[in-house]
Amino acid sequence: MTALGWLVQPAVLPWVALVLGLCVGSFLNVVIHRLPKMLDREWRAQCAELAAAAAEPDASAAARAARSAGEGRYNLWSPRSACPGCGRTIPAAQNIPLVSWFLLRGRCAACGARIRARYPIVELAGGVIAAYSAARFGVSLAALGAMLFCWSLLALALIDLDTQILPDDITLPLLWAGLAFNLNATFARIEPAVIGAIAGYLVLWSVYWGFRLATGKEGMGYGDFKLLAAIGAWLGWQMLPLVILLSSILGAAVGVVLIAFAGHGRDKPIPFGPYLAGAGAVALFWGADMVRRWMPLLS
């Protein structure tokens, strides 16, 4: 048996996927931390350019160049990861997914600053997603799609939890990727997938405008529309009622707990993206069984 044949054996493949997922989880930590900062820098630069152009049109290009030189390069790849406490660059030997955090006991080797437990949790989540997808779907396009879908949902959920932003940089590629995977009916036929993308957007768009017209307030952001549209593109319109039901129940339950026991103000917004993301992942793996068993009871 060749090395590749050994790696794709049913008993071995999930463990190989676990290692891959741990590495992806480490990268997701970078995305979750840096992408909102990158967007903020971009928005600030655009505002500064508009202000400079309005004040003195000829100076806008010079102002843009000066800002670019002053801010330095900042993206998902550069600069290298560093300790937020002392700024020391983290060497590769101390950046091994999951392992390094436990060996360092959750602290920086240089200054002893505490490293958040969320970093290894995200790495572990990335590994579990990959391992379960490989075990569930085997060596297939569906396994790859399930990994990409759930990794994206994980990043979106935590970014929304931190910043109340669902970046177009993730939601829109996720939507198009869902349609691309379903060209050969990986998770749904292409017709239900297209209808799911349209319906997913319009459902929450209608809720948004209904709530705004009734109360004069915004009940959710446009990113939620795009996320549900992406979920519809991956799973088809038939799964949307289940996703909306699960996310609404979970969101309402968490909201009640936060208000009753954590002192969360009623007028303080609660991001809806994490609940949509969680419901989307549940629907991907177990949605068909849930619909088959529960929907007749509900109807």
PDB file of C-alpha atoms in Angstrom:
ATOM      1  CA  MET A   1       0.000   0.000   0.000  1.00  0.00           C
ATOM      2  CA  THR A   2       1.329   3.434  -0.914  1.00  0.00           C
ATOM      3  CA  ALA A   3       1.765   6.181   1.692  1.00  0.00           C
ATOM      4  CA  LEU A   4      -1.196   8.073   0.237  1.00  0.00           C
ATOM      5  CA  GLY A   5      -3.343   4.961   0.322  1.00  0.00           C
ATOM      6  CA  TRP A   6      -2.439   4.431   3.977  1.00  0.00           C
ATOM      7  CA  LEU A   7      -3.311   8.033   4.886  1.00  0.00           C
ATOM      8  CA  VAL A   8      -6.808   7.803   3.424  1.00  0.00           C
ATOM      9  CA  GLN A   9      -7.734   4.633   5.263  1.00  0.00           C
ATOM     10  CA  PRO A  10     -10.969   5.139   7.276  1.00  0.00           C
ATOM     11  CA  ALA A  11      -9.164   4.518  10.564  1.00  0.00           C
ATOM     12  CA  VAL A  12      -6.323   6.922   9.739  1.00  0.00           C
ATOM     13  CA  LEU A  13      -7.967   9.719   7.747  1.00  0.00           C
ATOM     14  CA  PRO A  14      -9.696  11.469  10.708  1.00  0.00           C
ATOM     15  CA  TRP A  15      -6.372  11.681  12.561  1.00  0.00           C
ATOM     16  CA  VAL A  16      -4.647  13.143   9.525  1.00  0.00           C
ATOM     17  CA  ALA A  17      -7.526  15.619   9.197  1.00  0.00           C
ATOM     18  CA  LEU A  18      -7.225  16.451  12.906  1.00  0.00           C
ATOM     19  CA  VAL A  19      -3.606  17.555  12.454  1.00  0.00           C
ATOM     20  CA  LEU A  20      -4.552  19.607   9.394  1.00  0.00           C
ATOM     21  CA  GLY A  21      -7.471  21.151  11.284  1.00  0.00           C
ATOM     22  CA  LEU A  22      -5.266  22.132  14.227  1.00  0.00           C
ATOM     23  CA  CYS A  23      -3.017  24.058  11.826  1.00  0.00           C
ATOM     24  CA  VAL A  24      -6.028  25.706  10.193  1.00  0.00           C
ATOM     25  CA  GLY A  25      -7.371  26.568  13.644  1.00  0.00           C
ATOM     26  CA  SER A  26      -4.100  28.345  14.409  1.00  0.00           C
ATOM     27  CA  PHE A  27      -4.531  30.367  11.214  1.00  0.00           C
ATOM     28  CA  LEU A  28      -8.162  31.106  12.129  1.00  0.00           C
ATOM     29  CA  ASN A  29      -6.908  32.737  15.318  1.00  0.00           C
ATOM     30  CA  VAL A  30      -4.916  35.117  13.127  1.00  0.00           C
ATOM     31  CA  VAL A  31      -7.959  35.817  10.928  1.00  0.00           C
ATOM     32  CA  ILE A  32     -10.219  36.440  13.934  1.00  0.00           C
ATOM     33  CA  HIS A  33      -7.723  38.832  15.489  1.00  0.00           C
ATOM     34  CA  ARG A  34      -6.392  40.658  12.446  1.00  0.00           C
ATOM     35  CA  LEU A  35      -9.201  40.875   9.902  1.00  0.00           C
ATOM     36  CA  PRO A  36     -11.313  43.360  11.931  1.00  0.00           C
ATOM     37  CA  LYS A  37      -8.197  45.471  12.503  1.00  0.00           C
ATOM     38  CA  MET A  38      -7.374  45.371   8.799  1.00  0.00           C
ATOM     39  CA  LEU A  39     -10.906  46.507   7.943  1.00  0.00           C
ATOM     40  CA  ASP A  40     -10.723  49.285  10.520  1.00  0.00           C
ATOM     41  CA  ARG A  41      -7.448  50.536   9.078  1.00  0.00           C
ATOM     42  CA  GLU A  42      -8.911  50.425   5.581  1.00  0.00           C
ATOM     43  CA  TRP A  43     -12.036  52.348   6.629  1.00  0.00           C
ATOM     44  CA  ARG A  44      -9.964  54.963   8.456  1.00  0.00           C
ATOM     45  CA  ALA A  45      -7.686  55.381   5.442  1.00  0.00           C
ATOM     46  CA  GLN A  46     -10.684  55.858   3.143  1.00  0.00           C
ATOM     47  CA  CYS A  47     -12.197  58.445   5.489  1.00  0.00           C
ATOM     48  CA  ALA A  48      -8.868  60.282   5.699  1.00  0.00           C
ATOM     49  CA  GLU A  49      -8.572  60.305   1.912  1.00  0.00           C
ATOM     50  CA  LEU A  50     -12.071  61.713   1.535  1.00  0.00           C
ATOM     51  CA  ALA A  51     -11.365  64.376   4.149  1.00  0.00           C
ATOM     52  CA  ALA A  52      -8.064  65.301   2.496  1.00  0.00           C
ATOM     53  CA  ALA A  53      -9.639  65.420  -0.948  1.00  0.00           C
ATOM     54  CA  ALA A  54     -12.438  67.669   0.316  1.00  0.00           C
ATOM     55  CA  ALA A  55     -10.029  70.018   2.059  1.00  0.00           C
ATOM     56  CA  GLU A  56      -7.333  70.126  -0.599  1.00  0.00           C
ATOM     57  CA  PRO A  57      -7.750  67.843  -3.629  1.00  0.00           C
ATOM     58  CA  ASP A  58      -4.125  68.056  -4.721  1.00  0.00           C
ATOM     59  CA  ALA A  59      -2.906  66.857  -1.322  1.00  0.00           C
ATOM     60  CA  SER A  60      -4.906  63.631  -1.175  1.00  0.00           C
ATOM     61  CA  ALA A  61      -2.298  61.474  -2.942  1.00  0.00           C
ATOM     62  CA  ALA A  62       0.501  62.786  -0.745  1.00  0.00           C
ATOM     63  CA  ALA A  63      -1.575  62.192   2.385  1.00  0.00           C
ATOM     64  CA  ARG A  64      -2.320  58.630   1.276  1.00  0.00           C
ATOM     65  CA  ALA A  65       1.355  57.891   0.683  1.00  0.00           C
ATOM     66  CA  ALA A  66       2.326  59.351   4.076  1.00  0.00           C
ATOM     67  CA  ARG A  67      -0.258  57.258   5.887  1.00  0.00           C
ATOM     68  CA  SER A  68       0.831  54.087   4.115  1.00  0.00           C
ATOM     69  CA  ALA A  69       4.455  54.694   5.073  1.00  0.00           C
ATOM     70  CA  GLY A  70       3.538  55.466   8.678  1.00  0.00           C
ATOM     71  CA  GLU A  71       1.218  52.555   9.342  1.00  0.00           C
ATOM     72  CA  GLY A  72       3.467  49.808   8.034  1.00  0.00           C
ATOM     73  CA  ARG A  73       2.445  46.527   6.492  1.00  0.00           C
ATOM     74  CA  TYR A  74      -0.354  44.706   8.316  1.00  0.00           C
ATOM     75  CA  ASN A  75      -2.237  41.752   6.900  1.00  0.00           C
ATOM     76  CA  LEU A  76      -2.875  38.087   7.632  1.00  0.00           C
ATOM     77  CA  TRP A  77       0.740  37.201   6.867  1.00  0.00           C
ATOM     78  CA  SER A  78       2.767  40.146   8.118  1.00  0.00           C
ATOM     79  CA  PRO A  79       4.014  41.033  10.681  1.00  0.00           C
ATOM     80  CA  ARG A  80       4.677  37.713  12.389  1.00  0.00           C
ATOM     81  CA  SER A  81       2.665  36.821  15.479  1.00  0.00           C
ATOM     82  CA  ALA A  82       3.951  38.476  18.634  1.00  0.00           C
ATOM     83  CA  CYS A  83       3.146  38.568  22.326  1.00  0.00           C
ATOM     84  CA  PRO A  84       0.575  41.329  23.005  1.00  0.00           C
ATOM     85  CA  GLY A  85       2.297  42.016  26.336  1.00  0.00           C
ATOM     86  CA  CYS A  86       5.954  42.502  25.427  1.00  0.00           C
ATOM     87  CA  GLY A  87       5.780  42.539  21.613  1.00  0.00           C
ATOM     88  CA  ARG A  88       8.316  39.721  21.252  1.00  0.00           C
ATOM     89  CA  THR A  89       7.950  37.746  18.025  1.00  0.00           C
ATOM     90  CA  ILE A  90       6.787  34.215  18.744  1.00  0.00           C
ATOM     91  CA  PRO A  91       9.268  31.671  17.312  1.00  0.00           C
ATOM     92  CA  ALA A  92       7.993  28.699  15.330  1.00  0.00           C
ATOM     93  CA  ALA A  93       8.904  26.269  18.110  1.00  0.00           C
ATOM     94  CA  GLN A  94       6.519  28.121  20.440  1.00  0.00           C
ATOM     95  CA  ASN A  95       3.736  28.362  17.869  1.00  0.00           C
ATOM     96  CA  ILE A  96       2.818  24.682  17.531  1.00  0.00           C
ATOM     97  CA  PRO A  97      -0.982  24.384  17.566  1.00  0.00           C
ATOM     98  CA  LEU A  98      -2.395  23.303  20.930  1.00  0.00           C
ATOM     99  CA  VAL A  99       0.927  21.837  22.129  1.00  0.00           C
ATOM    100  CA  SER A 100       2.797  25.099  22.702  1.00  0.00           C
ATOM    101  CA  TRP A 101       0.040  26.653  24.817  1.00  0.00           C
ATOM    102  CA  PHE A 102       0.052  23.697  27.214  1.00  0.00           C
ATOM    103  CA  LEU A 103       3.858  23.451  27.368  1.00  0.00           C
ATOM    104  CA  LEU A 104       4.060  27.177  28.154  1.00  0.00           C
ATOM    105  CA  ARG A 105       1.159  26.830  30.611  1.00  0.00           C
ATOM    106  CA  GLY A 106      -0.749  29.566  28.834  1.00  0.00           C
ATOM    107  CA  ARG A 107       1.920  32.244  29.302  1.00  0.00           C
ATOM    108  CA  CYS A 108       4.473  34.064  27.154  1.00  0.00           C
ATOM    109  CA  ALA A 109       7.927  32.519  27.464  1.00  0.00           C
ATOM    110  CA  ALA A 110       9.561  35.966  27.518  1.00  0.00           C
ATOM    111  CA  CYS A 111       7.433  38.128  29.820  1.00  0.00           C
ATOM    112  CA  GLY A 112       5.042  35.682  31.449  1.00  0.00           C
ATOM    113  CA  ALA A 113       1.948  37.488  30.197  1.00  0.00           C
ATOM    114  CA  ARG A 114      -1.129  35.301  30.141  1.00  0.00           C
ATOM    115  CA  ILE A 115      -2.196  33.949  26.725  1.00  0.00           C
ATOM    116  CA  ARG A 116      -5.954  33.643  26.322  1.00  0.00           C
ATOM    117  CA  ALA A 117      -7.369  30.137  26.514  1.00  0.00           C
ATOM    118  CA  ARG A 118      -9.454  30.916  23.439  1.00  0.00           C
ATOM    119  CA  TYR A 119      -6.431  30.376  21.200  1.00  0.00           C
ATOM    120  CA  PRO A 120      -6.067  26.642  21.900  1.00  0.00           C
ATOM    121  CA  ILE A 121      -9.863  26.275  21.994  1.00  0.00           C
ATOM    122  CA  VAL A 122     -10.127  27.639  18.442  1.00  0.00           C
ATOM    123  CA  GLU A 123      -7.260  25.390  17.334  1.00  0.00           C
ATOM    124  CA  LEU A 124      -8.964  22.379  18.881  1.00  0.00           C
ATOM    125  CA  ALA A 125     -12.289  23.352  17.288  1.00  0.00           C
ATOM    126  CA  GLY A 126     -10.601  23.550  13.887  1.00  0.00           C
ATOM    127  CA  GLY A 127      -9.152  20.082  14.407  1.00  0.00           C
ATOM    128  CA  VAL A 128     -12.422  18.554  15.581  1.00  0.00           C
ATOM    129  CA  ILE A 129     -14.257  20.051  12.595  1.00  0.00           C
ATOM    130  CA  ALA A 130     -11.765  18.504  10.183  1.00  0.00           C
ATOM    131  CA  ALA A 131     -11.677  15.121  11.934  1.00  0.00           C
ATOM    132  CA  TYR A 132     -15.451  14.795  12.148  1.00  0.00           C
ATOM    133  CA  SER A 133     -15.920  15.921   8.532  1.00  0.00           C
ATOM    134  CA  ALA A 134     -13.402  13.314   7.370  1.00  0.00           C
ATOM    135  CA  ALA A 135     -15.015  10.583   9.468  1.00  0.00           C
ATOM    136  CA  ARG A 136     -18.504  11.547   8.289  1.00  0.00           C
ATOM    137  CA  PHE A 137     -17.875  11.975   4.566  1.00  0.00           C
ATOM    138  CA  GLY A 138     -14.624  10.084   3.937  1.00  0.00           C
ATOM    139  CA  VAL A 139     -12.324  11.072   1.085  1.00  0.00           C
ATOM    140  CA  SER A 140     -14.756  13.227  -0.842  1.00  0.00           C
ATOM    141  CA  LEU A 141     -15.597  16.722  -1.988  1.00  0.00           C
ATOM    142  CA  ALA A 142     -18.245  16.823   0.748  1.00  0.00           C
ATOM    143  CA  ALA A 143     -15.589  16.394   3.450  1.00  0.00           C
ATOM    144  CA  LEU A 144     -13.554  19.297   2.068  1.00  0.00           C
ATOM    145  CA  GLY A 145     -16.672  21.422   1.729  1.00  0.00           C
ATOM    146  CA  ALA A 146     -17.808  20.656   5.280  1.00  0.00           C
ATOM    147  CA  MET A 147     -14.410  21.702   6.616  1.00  0.00           C
ATOM    148  CA  LEU A 148     -14.351  24.981   4.684  1.00  0.00           C
ATOM    149  CA  PHE A 149     -17.955  25.752   5.606  1.00  0.00           C
ATOM    150  CA  CYS A 150     -17.523  25.126   9.342  1.00  0.00           C
ATOM    151  CA  TRP A 151     -14.106  26.791   9.566  1.00  0.00           C
ATOM    152  CA  SER A 152     -15.618  29.900   7.988  1.00  0.00           C
ATOM    153  CA  LEU A 153     -18.587  29.796  10.369  1.00  0.00           C
ATOM    154  CA  LEU A 154     -16.217  29.506  13.333  1.00  0.00           C
ATOM    155  CA  ALA A 155     -14.256  32.571  12.253  1.00  0.00           C
ATOM    156  CA  LEU A 156     -17.420  34.567  11.558  1.00  0.00           C
ATOM    157  CA  ALA A 157     -18.990  33.653  14.895  1.00  0.00           C
ATOM    158  CA  LEU A 158     -16.000  34.823  16.929  1.00  0.00           C
ATOM    159  CA  ILE A 159     -15.429  37.975  14.881  1.00  0.00           C
ATOM    160  CA  ASP A 160     -19.087  38.895  15.348  1.00  0.00           C
ATOM    161  CA  LEU A 161     -18.852  38.114  19.055  1.00  0.00           C
ATOM    162  CA  ASP A 162     -15.831  40.421  19.396  1.00  0.00           C
ATOM    163  CA  THR A 163     -16.781  43.274  17.081  1.00  0.00           C
ATOM    164  CA  GLN A 164     -20.429  42.788  15.995  1.00  0.00           C
ATOM    165  CA  ILE A 165     -19.173  42.667  12.408  1.00  0.00           C
ATOM    166  CA  LEU A 166     -19.629  39.869   9.868  1.00  0.00           C
ATOM    167  CA  PRO A 167     -16.998  40.776   7.236  1.00  0.00           C
ATOM    168  CA  ASP A 168     -17.941  40.623   3.564  1.00  0.00           C
ATOM    169  CA  ASP A 169     -14.431  39.240   3.040  1.00  0.00           C
ATOM    170  CA  ILE A 170     -15.715  35.949   4.471  1.00  0.00           C
ATOM    171  CA  THR A 171     -19.504  35.934   3.990  1.00  0.00           C
ATOM    172  CA  LEU A 172     -19.492  36.681   0.261  1.00  0.00           C
ATOM    173  CA  PRO A 173     -16.802  34.130  -0.733  1.00  0.00           C
ATOM    174  CA  LEU A 174     -18.620  31.643   1.507  1.00  0.00           C
ATOM    175  CA  LEU A 175     -21.847  32.237  -0.427  1.00  0.00           C
ATOM    176  CA  TRP A 176     -20.208  31.751  -3.825  1.00  0.00           C
ATOM    177  CA  ALA A 177     -18.290  28.718  -2.582  1.00  0.00           C
ATOM    178  CA  GLY A 178     -21.568  27.118  -1.498  1.00  0.00           C
ATOM    179  CA  LEU A 179     -23.034  27.545  -4.945  1.00  0.00           C
ATOM    180  CA  ALA A 180     -19.838  26.207  -6.533  1.00  0.00           C
ATOM    181  CA  PHE A 181     -19.821  23.074  -4.347  1.00  0.00           C
ATOM    182  CA  ASN A 182     -23.481  22.464  -5.154  1.00  0.00           C
ATOM    183  CA  LEU A 183     -22.977  22.578  -8.917  1.00  0.00           C
ATOM    184  CA  ASN A 184     -22.674  18.799  -8.582  1.00  0.00           C
ATOM    185  CA  ALA A 185     -25.187  18.584  -5.680  1.00  0.00           C
ATOM    186  CA  THR A 186     -22.572  18.073  -2.947  1.00  0.00           C
ATOM    187  CA  PHE A 187     -24.981  19.146  -0.182  1.00  0.00           C
ATOM    188  CA  ALA A 188     -28.029  20.281  -2.172  1.00  0.00           C
ATOM    189  CA  ARG A 189     -29.059  20.486  -5.803  1.00  0.00           C
ATOM    190  CA  ILE A 190     -28.107  23.762  -7.447  1.00  0.00           C
ATOM    191  CA  GLU A 191     -31.709  24.994  -7.824  1.00  0.00           C
ATOM    192  CA  PRO A 192     -32.508  24.748  -4.062  1.00  0.00           C
ATOM    193  CA  ALA A 193     -29.072  26.235  -3.352  1.00  0.00           C
ATOM    194  CA  VAL A 194     -29.734  29.315  -5.481  1.00  0.00           C
ATOM    195  CA  ILE A 195     -33.218  29.698  -3.987  1.00  0.00           C
ATOM    196  CA  GLY A 196     -31.675  29.222  -0.528  1.00  0.00           C
ATOM    197  CA  ALA A 197     -29.217  32.069  -1.115  1.00  0.00           C
ATOM    198  CA  ILE A 198     -32.000  34.387  -2.264  1.00  0.00           C
ATOM    199  CA  ALA A 199     -34.464  33.355   0.445  1.00  0.00           C
ATOM    200  CA  GLY A 200     -31.839  33.455   3.183  1.00  0.00           C
ATOM    201  CA  TYR A 201     -31.060  37.072   2.397  1.00  0.00           C
ATOM    202  CA  LEU A 202     -34.673  38.177   1.934  1.00  0.00           C
ATOM    203  CA  VAL A 203     -35.995  36.552   5.114  1.00  0.00           C
ATOM    204  CA  LEU A 204     -33.733  38.490   7.465  1.00  0.00           C
ATOM    205  CA  TRP A 205     -33.903  41.581   5.264  1.00  0.00           C
ATOM    206  CA  SER A 206     -37.697  41.530   5.719  1.00  0.00           C
ATOM    207  CA  VAL A 207     -37.351  41.036   9.486  1.00  0.00           C
ATOM    208  CA  TYR A 208     -34.883  43.921   9.636  1.00  0.00           C
ATOM    209  CA  TRP A 209     -37.159  46.340   7.819  1.00  0.00           C
ATOM    210  CA  GLY A 210     -40.288  45.183   9.640  1.00  0.00           C
ATOM    211  CA  PHE A 211     -38.596  45.773  12.992  1.00  0.00           C
ATOM    212  CA  ARG A 212     -37.164  49.107  11.871  1.00  0.00           C
ATOM    213  CA  LEU A 213     -40.494  50.396  10.583  1.00  0.00           C
ATOM    214  CA  ALA A 214     -42.243  49.276  13.773  1.00  0.00           C
ATOM    215  CA  THR A 215     -39.697  50.568  16.298  1.00  0.00           C
ATOM    216  CA  GLY A 216     -37.450  52.990  14.438  1.00  0.00           C
ATOM    217  CA  LYS A 217     -34.436  50.888  15.503  1.00  0.00           C
ATOM    218  CA  GLU A 218     -32.134  48.460  13.719  1.00  0.00           C
ATOM    219  CA  GLY A 219     -32.609  44.927  15.038  1.00  0.00           C
ATOM    220  CA  MET A 220     -29.691  43.337  13.171  1.00  0.00           C
ATOM    221  CA  GLY A 221     -26.948  44.102  10.701  1.00  0.00           C
ATOM    222  CA  TYR A 222     -26.670  43.463   6.983  1.00  0.00           C
ATOM    223  CA  GLY A 223     -23.989  40.884   7.668  1.00  0.00           C
ATOM    224  CA  ASP A 224     -26.644  38.596   9.156  1.00  0.00           C
ATOM    225  CA  PHE A 225     -28.563  38.674   5.846  1.00  0.00           C
ATOM    226  CA  LYS A 226     -25.442  37.670   3.941  1.00  0.00           C
ATOM    227  CA  LEU A 227     -24.542  34.919   6.393  1.00  0.00           C
ATOM    228  CA  LEU A 228     -27.981  33.316   6.155  1.00  0.00           C
ATOM    229  CA  ALA A 229     -27.795  33.663   2.367  1.00  0.00           C
ATOM    230  CA  ALA A 230     -24.451  31.806   2.449  1.00  0.00           C
ATOM    231  CA  ILE A 231     -25.948  29.065   4.630  1.00  0.00           C
ATOM    232  CA  GLY A 232     -28.842  28.763   2.185  1.00  0.00           C
ATOM    233  CA  ALA A 233     -26.383  28.486  -0.704  1.00  0.00           C
ATOM    234  CA  TRP A 234     -24.618  25.579   1.002  1.00  0.00           C
ATOM    235  CA  LEU A 235     -27.608  23.693   2.404  1.00  0.00           C
ATOM    236  CA  GLY A 236     -30.525  24.661   0.155  1.00  0.00           C
ATOM    237  CA  TRP A 237     -33.707  26.486   1.031  1.00  0.00           C
ATOM    238  CA  GLN A 238     -35.211  23.412   2.728  1.00  0.00           C
ATOM    239  CA  MET A 239     -32.822  23.810   5.672  1.00  0.00           C
ATOM    240  CA  LEU A 240     -33.522  27.496   6.253  1.00  0.00           C
ATOM    241  CA  PRO A 241     -36.561  26.988   8.542  1.00  0.00           C
ATOM    242  CA  LEU A 242     -34.495  24.696  10.764  1.00  0.00           C
ATOM    243  CA  VAL A 243     -31.548  27.117  10.831  1.00  0.00           C
ATOM    244  CA  ILE A 244     -33.791  30.071  11.684  1.00  0.00           C
ATOM    245  CA  LEU A 245     -35.620  28.077  14.365  1.00  0.00           C
ATOM    246  CA  LEU A 246     -32.448  26.793  16.031  1.00  0.00           C
ATOM    247  CA  SER A 247     -30.646  30.141  15.935  1.00  0.00           C
ATOM    248  CA  SER A 248     -33.686  31.999  17.277  1.00  0.00           C
ATOM    249  CA  ILE A 249     -34.199  29.577  20.163  1.00  0.00           C
ATOM    250  CA  LEU A 250     -30.514  29.614  21.082  1.00  0.00           C
ATOM    251  CA  GLY A 251     -30.233  33.386  20.720  1.00  0.00           C
ATOM    252  CA  ALA A 252     -33.336  33.991  22.842  1.00  0.00           C
ATOM    253  CA  ALA A 253     -32.139  31.603  25.546  1.00  0.00           C
ATOM    254  CA  VAL A 254     -28.685  33.171  25.731  1.00  0.00           C
ATOM    255  CA  GLY A 255     -30.194  36.664  25.707  1.00  0.00           C
ATOM    256  CA  VAL A 256     -32.485  35.853  28.639  1.00  0.00           C
ATOM    257  CA  VAL A 257     -29.580  34.395  30.608  1.00  0.00           C
ATOM    258  CA  LEU A 258     -27.374  37.424  29.915  1.00  0.00           C
ATOM    259  CA  ILE A 259     -30.075  39.871  30.939  1.00  0.00           C
ATOM    260  CA  ALA A 260     -31.198  37.925  34.016  1.00  0.00           C
ATOM    261  CA  PHE A 261     -27.855  36.776  35.416  1.00  0.00           C
ATOM    262  CA  ALA A 262     -25.039  38.764  33.764  1.00  0.00           C
ATOM    263  CA  GLY A 263     -26.449  42.279  34.002  1.00  0.00           C
ATOM    264  CA  HIS A 264     -26.593  42.684  30.224  1.00  0.00           C
ATOM    265  CA  GLY A 265     -28.597  45.814  29.371  1.00  0.00           C
ATOM    266  CA  ARG A 266     -31.778  45.313  27.379  1.00  0.00           C
ATOM    267  CA  ASP A 267     -30.758  48.090  24.985  1.00  0.00           C
ATOM    268  CA  LYS A 268     -27.288  46.619  24.433  1.00  0.00           C
ATOM    269  CA  PRO A 269     -27.151  44.643  21.161  1.00  0.00           C
ATOM    270  CA  ILE A 270     -26.409  40.919  21.150  1.00  0.00           C
ATOM    271  CA  PRO A 271     -24.720  39.602  17.977  1.00  0.00           C
ATOM    272  CA  PHE A 272     -26.878  37.128  16.077  1.00  0.00           C
ATOM    273  CA  GLY A 273     -24.086  35.779  13.868  1.00  0.00           C
ATOM    274  CA  PRO A 274     -22.775  33.176  16.355  1.00  0.00           C
ATOM    275  CA  TYR A 275     -26.229  31.585  16.636  1.00  0.00           C
ATOM    276  CA  LEU A 276     -26.707  31.513  12.869  1.00  0.00           C
ATOM    277  CA  ALA A 277     -23.253  29.983  12.491  1.00  0.00           C
ATOM    278  CA  GLY A 278     -23.919  27.327  15.120  1.00  0.00           C
ATOM    279  CA  ALA A 279     -27.297  26.479  13.611  1.00  0.00           C
ATOM    280  CA  GLY A 280     -25.733  26.264  10.145  1.00  0.00           C
ATOM    281  CA  ALA A 281     -23.101  23.774  11.340  1.00  0.00           C
ATOM    282  CA  VAL A 282     -25.735  21.665  13.103  1.00  0.00           C
ATOM    283  CA  ALA A 283     -27.928  21.691  10.001  1.00  0.00           C
ATOM    284  CA  LEU A 284     -25.023  20.597   7.786  1.00  0.00           C
ATOM    285  CA  PHE A 285     -24.292  17.445   9.765  1.00  0.00           C
ATOM    286  CA  TRP A 286     -27.611  16.542  11.359  1.00  0.00           C
ATOM    287  CA  GLY A 287     -30.196  18.742   9.655  1.00  0.00           C
ATOM    288  CA  ALA A 288     -31.652  16.072   7.399  1.00  0.00           C
ATOM    289  CA  ASP A 289     -32.310  13.725  10.324  1.00  0.00           C
ATOM    290  CA  MET A 290     -33.744  16.548  12.442  1.00  0.00           C
ATOM    291  CA  VAL A 291     -36.109  17.652   9.688  1.00  0.00           C
ATOM    292  CA  ARG A 292     -37.203  14.087   9.045  1.00  0.00           C
ATOM    293  CA  ARG A 293     -37.886  13.385  12.732  1.00  0.00           C
ATOM    294  CA  TRP A 294     -39.027  16.712  14.171  1.00  0.00           C
ATOM    295  CA  MET A 295     -40.830  18.611  11.453  1.00  0.00           C
ATOM    296  CA  PRO A 296     -43.762  16.156  11.248  1.00  0.00           C
ATOM    297  CA  LEU A 297     -44.206  16.596  15.010  1.00  0.00           C
ATOM    298  CA  LEU A 298     -44.142  20.393  14.752  1.00  0.00           C
ATOM    299  CA  SER A 299     -46.605  20.386  11.867  1.00  0.00           C
TER     300      SER A 299
END
